[in-house]
PDB file of C-alpha atoms in Angstrom:
ATOM      1  CA  MET A   1       0.000   0.000   0.000  1.00  0.00           C
ATOM      2  CA  PHE A   2       1.232   3.492  -0.829  1.00  0.00           C
ATOM      3  CA  GLU A   3       1.693   6.324   1.620  1.00  0.00           C
ATOM      4  CA  HIS A   4      -0.570   9.219   0.718  1.00  0.00           C
ATOM      5  CA  ASP A   5      -0.533  12.834   1.780  1.00  0.00           C
ATOM      6  CA  HIS A   6      -3.754  14.632   0.960  1.00  0.00           C
ATOM      7  CA  GLU A   7      -4.379  18.305   1.602  1.00  0.00           C
ATOM      8  CA  HIS A   8      -8.127  18.725   1.784  1.00  0.00           C
ATOM      9  CA  GLU A   9      -8.351  22.525   2.066  1.00  0.00           C
ATOM     10  CA  HIS A  10     -10.038  23.067  -1.268  1.00  0.00           C
ATOM     11  CA  HIS A  11     -10.871  20.009  -3.269  1.00  0.00           C
ATOM     12  CA  HIS A  12     -12.450  19.560  -6.621  1.00  0.00           C
ATOM     13  CA  HIS A  13     -14.408  16.572  -7.666  1.00  0.00           C
ATOM     14  CA  HIS A  14     -16.856  15.624 -10.310  1.00  0.00           C
ATOM     15  CA  HIS A  15     -19.764  13.320  -9.880  1.00  0.00           C
ATOM     16  CA  HIS A  16     -21.041  10.906 -12.469  1.00  0.00           C
ATOM     17  CA  GLU A  17     -23.988   8.622 -12.673  1.00  0.00           C
ATOM     18  CA  HIS A  18     -22.788   5.121 -11.816  1.00  0.00           C
ATOM     19  CA  ASP A  19     -23.813   3.317 -14.983  1.00  0.00           C
ATOM     20  CA  HIS A  20     -20.465   1.729 -15.798  1.00  0.00           C
ATOM     21  CA  GLU A  21     -19.229  -1.597 -14.511  1.00  0.00           C
ATOM     22  CA  HIS A  22     -16.446  -2.306 -12.064  1.00  0.00           C
ATOM     23  CA  ASP A  23     -14.619  -5.571 -11.536  1.00  0.00           C
ATOM     24  CA  HIS A  24     -15.603  -5.694  -7.865  1.00  0.00           C
ATOM     25  CA  ASP A  25     -13.484  -8.799  -7.177  1.00  0.00           C
ATOM     26  CA  HIS A  26     -10.162  -7.176  -8.113  1.00  0.00           C
ATOM     27  CA  ILE A  27     -10.264  -3.592  -6.846  1.00  0.00           C
ATOM     28  CA  ASP A  28      -7.213  -2.159  -5.111  1.00  0.00           C
ATOM     29  CA  ALA A  29      -8.398   0.373  -2.562  1.00  0.00           C
ATOM     30  CA  PHE A  30      -6.381   2.933  -0.639  1.00  0.00           C
ATOM     31  CA  THR A  31      -7.113   5.369   2.163  1.00  0.00           C
ATOM     32  CA  LEU A  32      -6.433   9.105   2.400  1.00  0.00           C
ATOM     33  CA  MET A  33      -6.613  11.160   5.567  1.00  0.00           C
ATOM     34  CA  ASP A  34      -8.065  14.684   5.373  1.00  0.00           C
ATOM     35  CA  GLU A  35      -6.964  17.627   7.518  1.00  0.00           C
ATOM     36  CA  GLU A  36      -9.471  16.746  10.255  1.00  0.00           C
ATOM     37  CA  GLY A  37      -8.141  13.188  10.483  1.00  0.00           C
ATOM     38  CA  ASN A  38     -11.096  11.587   8.705  1.00  0.00           C
ATOM     39  CA  GLU A  39     -10.327   8.591   6.523  1.00  0.00           C
ATOM     40  CA  HIS A  40     -11.627   8.448   2.954  1.00  0.00           C
ATOM     41  CA  HIS A  41     -11.367   5.265   0.886  1.00  0.00           C
ATOM     42  CA  PHE A  42     -10.749   5.361  -2.865  1.00  0.00           C
ATOM     43  CA  VAL A  43     -10.118   3.179  -5.884  1.00  0.00           C
ATOM     44  CA  LEU A  44      -7.965   4.316  -8.787  1.00  0.00           C
ATOM     45  CA  LEU A  45      -9.994   4.569 -11.990  1.00  0.00           C
ATOM     46  CA  GLY A  46      -7.196   5.814 -14.202  1.00  0.00           C
ATOM     47  CA  GLU A  47      -4.177   7.995 -14.660  1.00  0.00           C
ATOM     48  CA  VAL A  48      -4.063  11.131 -16.833  1.00  0.00           C
ATOM     49  CA  GLU A  49      -0.984  12.981 -18.034  1.00  0.00           C
ATOM     50  CA  ASN A  50      -1.282  16.655 -18.959  1.00  0.00           C
ATOM     51  CA  LYS A  51       1.432  19.298 -19.392  1.00  0.00           C
ATOM     52  CA  GLY A  52       4.108  17.272 -17.631  1.00  0.00           C
ATOM     53  CA  LYS A  53       1.996  16.380 -14.601  1.00  0.00           C
ATOM     54  CA  VAL A  54       0.377  13.084 -13.662  1.00  0.00           C
ATOM     55  CA  TYR A  55      -3.139  12.988 -12.214  1.00  0.00           C
ATOM     56  CA  TRP A  56      -5.073  10.179 -10.605  1.00  0.00           C
ATOM     57  CA  VAL A  57      -8.798   9.861 -11.226  1.00  0.00           C
ATOM     58  CA  CYS A  58     -10.219   8.117  -8.160  1.00  0.00           C
ATOM     59  CA  GLU A  59     -13.676   7.085  -7.059  1.00  0.00           C
ATOM     60  CA  GLU A  60     -14.569   7.269  -3.391  1.00  0.00           C
ATOM     61  CA  ILE A  61     -15.849   4.026  -1.917  1.00  0.00           C
ATOM     62  CA  PHE A  62     -17.675   3.253   1.282  1.00  0.00           C
ATOM     63  CA  VAL A  63     -16.687   0.038   3.027  1.00  0.00           C
ATOM     64  CA  GLU A  64     -18.738  -2.095   5.402  1.00  0.00           C
ATOM     65  CA  ASN A  65     -17.557  -5.460   6.763  1.00  0.00           C
ATOM     66  CA  ASP A  66     -14.457  -5.344   4.534  1.00  0.00           C
ATOM     67  CA  GLU A  67     -16.610  -5.071   1.397  1.00  0.00           C
ATOM     68  CA  ILE A  68     -17.467  -2.109  -0.798  1.00  0.00           C
ATOM     69  CA  SER A  69     -21.004  -1.105   0.115  1.00  0.00           C
ATOM     70  CA  GLU A  70     -21.315   1.960  -2.103  1.00  0.00           C
ATOM     71  CA  PHE A  71     -19.463   4.020  -4.696  1.00  0.00           C
ATOM     72  CA  GLY A  72     -19.303   7.791  -4.284  1.00  0.00           C
ATOM     73  CA  ASP A  73     -18.015  10.800  -6.160  1.00  0.00           C
ATOM     74  CA  THR A  74     -15.065  10.820  -8.522  1.00  0.00           C
ATOM     75  CA  PHE A  75     -12.069  12.891  -7.412  1.00  0.00           C
ATOM     76  CA  LEU A  76      -9.096  14.231  -9.323  1.00  0.00           C
ATOM     77  CA  PHE A  77      -5.695  14.430  -7.603  1.00  0.00           C
ATOM     78  CA  VAL A  78      -2.229  15.590  -8.675  1.00  0.00           C
ATOM     79  CA  LYS A  79       0.174  12.678  -8.176  1.00  0.00           C
ATOM     80  CA  SER A  80       3.791  13.141  -7.161  1.00  0.00           C
ATOM     81  CA  GLU A  81       6.482  10.880  -5.739  1.00  0.00           C
ATOM     82  CA  ASP A  82       9.382  11.505  -3.400  1.00  0.00           C
ATOM     83  CA  GLU A  83      12.911  10.122  -3.811  1.00  0.00           C
ATOM     84  CA  GLU A  84      11.911   6.918  -2.033  1.00  0.00           C
ATOM     85  CA  GLY A  85       8.984   6.240  -4.378  1.00  0.00           C
ATOM     86  CA  ASN A  86       6.247   7.193  -1.903  1.00  0.00           C
ATOM     87  CA  VAL A  87       3.160   8.487  -3.696  1.00  0.00           C
ATOM     88  CA  PHE A  88       1.571  11.778  -2.640  1.00  0.00           C
ATOM     89  CA  LEU A  89      -1.825  13.024  -3.815  1.00  0.00           C
ATOM     90  CA  ASP A  90      -2.880  16.655  -3.615  1.00  0.00           C
ATOM     91  CA  SER A  91      -5.967  18.528  -4.699  1.00  0.00           C
ATOM     92  CA  ILE A  92      -5.806  20.793  -7.734  1.00  0.00           C
ATOM     93  CA  GLN A  93      -5.918  24.441  -6.675  1.00  0.00           C
ATOM     94  CA  ASP A  94      -6.141  26.035 -10.133  1.00  0.00           C
ATOM     95  CA  GLU A  95      -9.599  26.018 -11.747  1.00  0.00           C
ATOM     96  CA  GLU A  96      -8.226  26.130 -15.306  1.00  0.00           C
ATOM     97  CA  GLU A  97      -5.865  23.210 -14.659  1.00  0.00           C
ATOM     98  CA  PHE A  98      -8.717  21.208 -13.125  1.00  0.00           C
ATOM     99  CA  ASN A  99     -11.001  21.832 -16.118  1.00  0.00           C
ATOM    100  CA  GLU A 100      -8.250  20.873 -18.601  1.00  0.00           C
ATOM    101  CA  VAL A 101      -7.605  17.561 -16.854  1.00  0.00           C
ATOM    102  CA  VAL A 102     -11.333  16.781 -16.597  1.00  0.00           C
ATOM    103  CA  LYS A 103     -11.613  17.338 -20.360  1.00  0.00           C
ATOM    104  CA  VAL A 104      -8.641  15.035 -21.064  1.00  0.00           C
ATOM    105  CA  TRP A 105     -10.191  12.334 -18.846  1.00  0.00           C
ATOM    106  CA  GLU A 106     -13.620  12.687 -20.455  1.00  0.00           C
ATOM    107  CA  ASP A 107     -12.055  12.511 -23.929  1.00  0.00           C
ATOM    108  CA  MET A 108     -10.185   9.351 -22.896  1.00  0.00           C
ATOM    109  CA  MET A 109     -13.336   7.764 -21.495  1.00  0.00           C
ATOM    110  CA  GLY A 110     -15.771   9.000 -24.127  1.00  0.00           C
ATOM    111  CA  ASP A 111     -18.277   9.486 -21.292  1.00  0.00           C
ATOM    112  CA  GLU A 112     -20.497  12.549 -21.366  1.00  0.00           C
ATOM    113  CA  ASP A 113     -22.213  11.741 -18.052  1.00  0.00           C
ATOM    114  CA  PHE A 114     -19.702  13.610 -15.887  1.00  0.00           C
ATOM    115  CA  PHE A 115     -20.980  16.591 -13.941  1.00  0.00           C
ATOM    116  CA  VAL A 116     -18.448  18.947 -12.406  1.00  0.00           C
ATOM    117  CA  ASP A 117     -18.998  20.146  -8.833  1.00  0.00           C
ATOM    118  CA  ILE A 118     -16.659  22.514  -7.041  1.00  0.00           C
ATOM    119  CA  ASP A 119     -16.536  22.303  -3.240  1.00  0.00           C
ATOM    120  CA  GLU A 120     -15.094  25.345  -1.493  1.00  0.00           C
ATOM    121  CA  GLU A 121     -15.269  23.760   1.982  1.00  0.00           C
ATOM    122  CA  ASP A 122     -15.121  20.279   3.412  1.00  0.00           C
ATOM    123  CA  GLU A 123     -18.595  19.159   4.316  1.00  0.00           C
ATOM    124  CA  GLU A 124     -19.246  15.708   5.647  1.00  0.00           C
ATOM    125  CA  GLU A 125     -22.373  14.073   4.279  1.00  0.00           C
ATOM    126  CA  GLU A 126     -24.251  11.726   6.546  1.00  0.00           C
TER     127      GLU A 126
END
């Protein structure tokens, strides 16, 4: 499992209707900790390269009894690695950069069902 550092001050994510299939038996999940110490579980949907940067497109998952009980929103993170190969994920702060990467991802996927939401604050949904 990778080590992840996630700044959750201002995150961007886009939500899509969940009408595509996942191979639920072979999903590698990972956990990120937000600034308040809350754990969020994700699966990696894909990797996007744009202007020399690498981005991870991840879908939040909700786990009950060691099984995925629900899929959530899709998040976009900037991926970086340190000298030791540890992976770090950060939110995208620049609106233009975010929109460019979303477009690249949508073009790769050919999926027009993505809806972009911008969250200015962390709000926990119950």
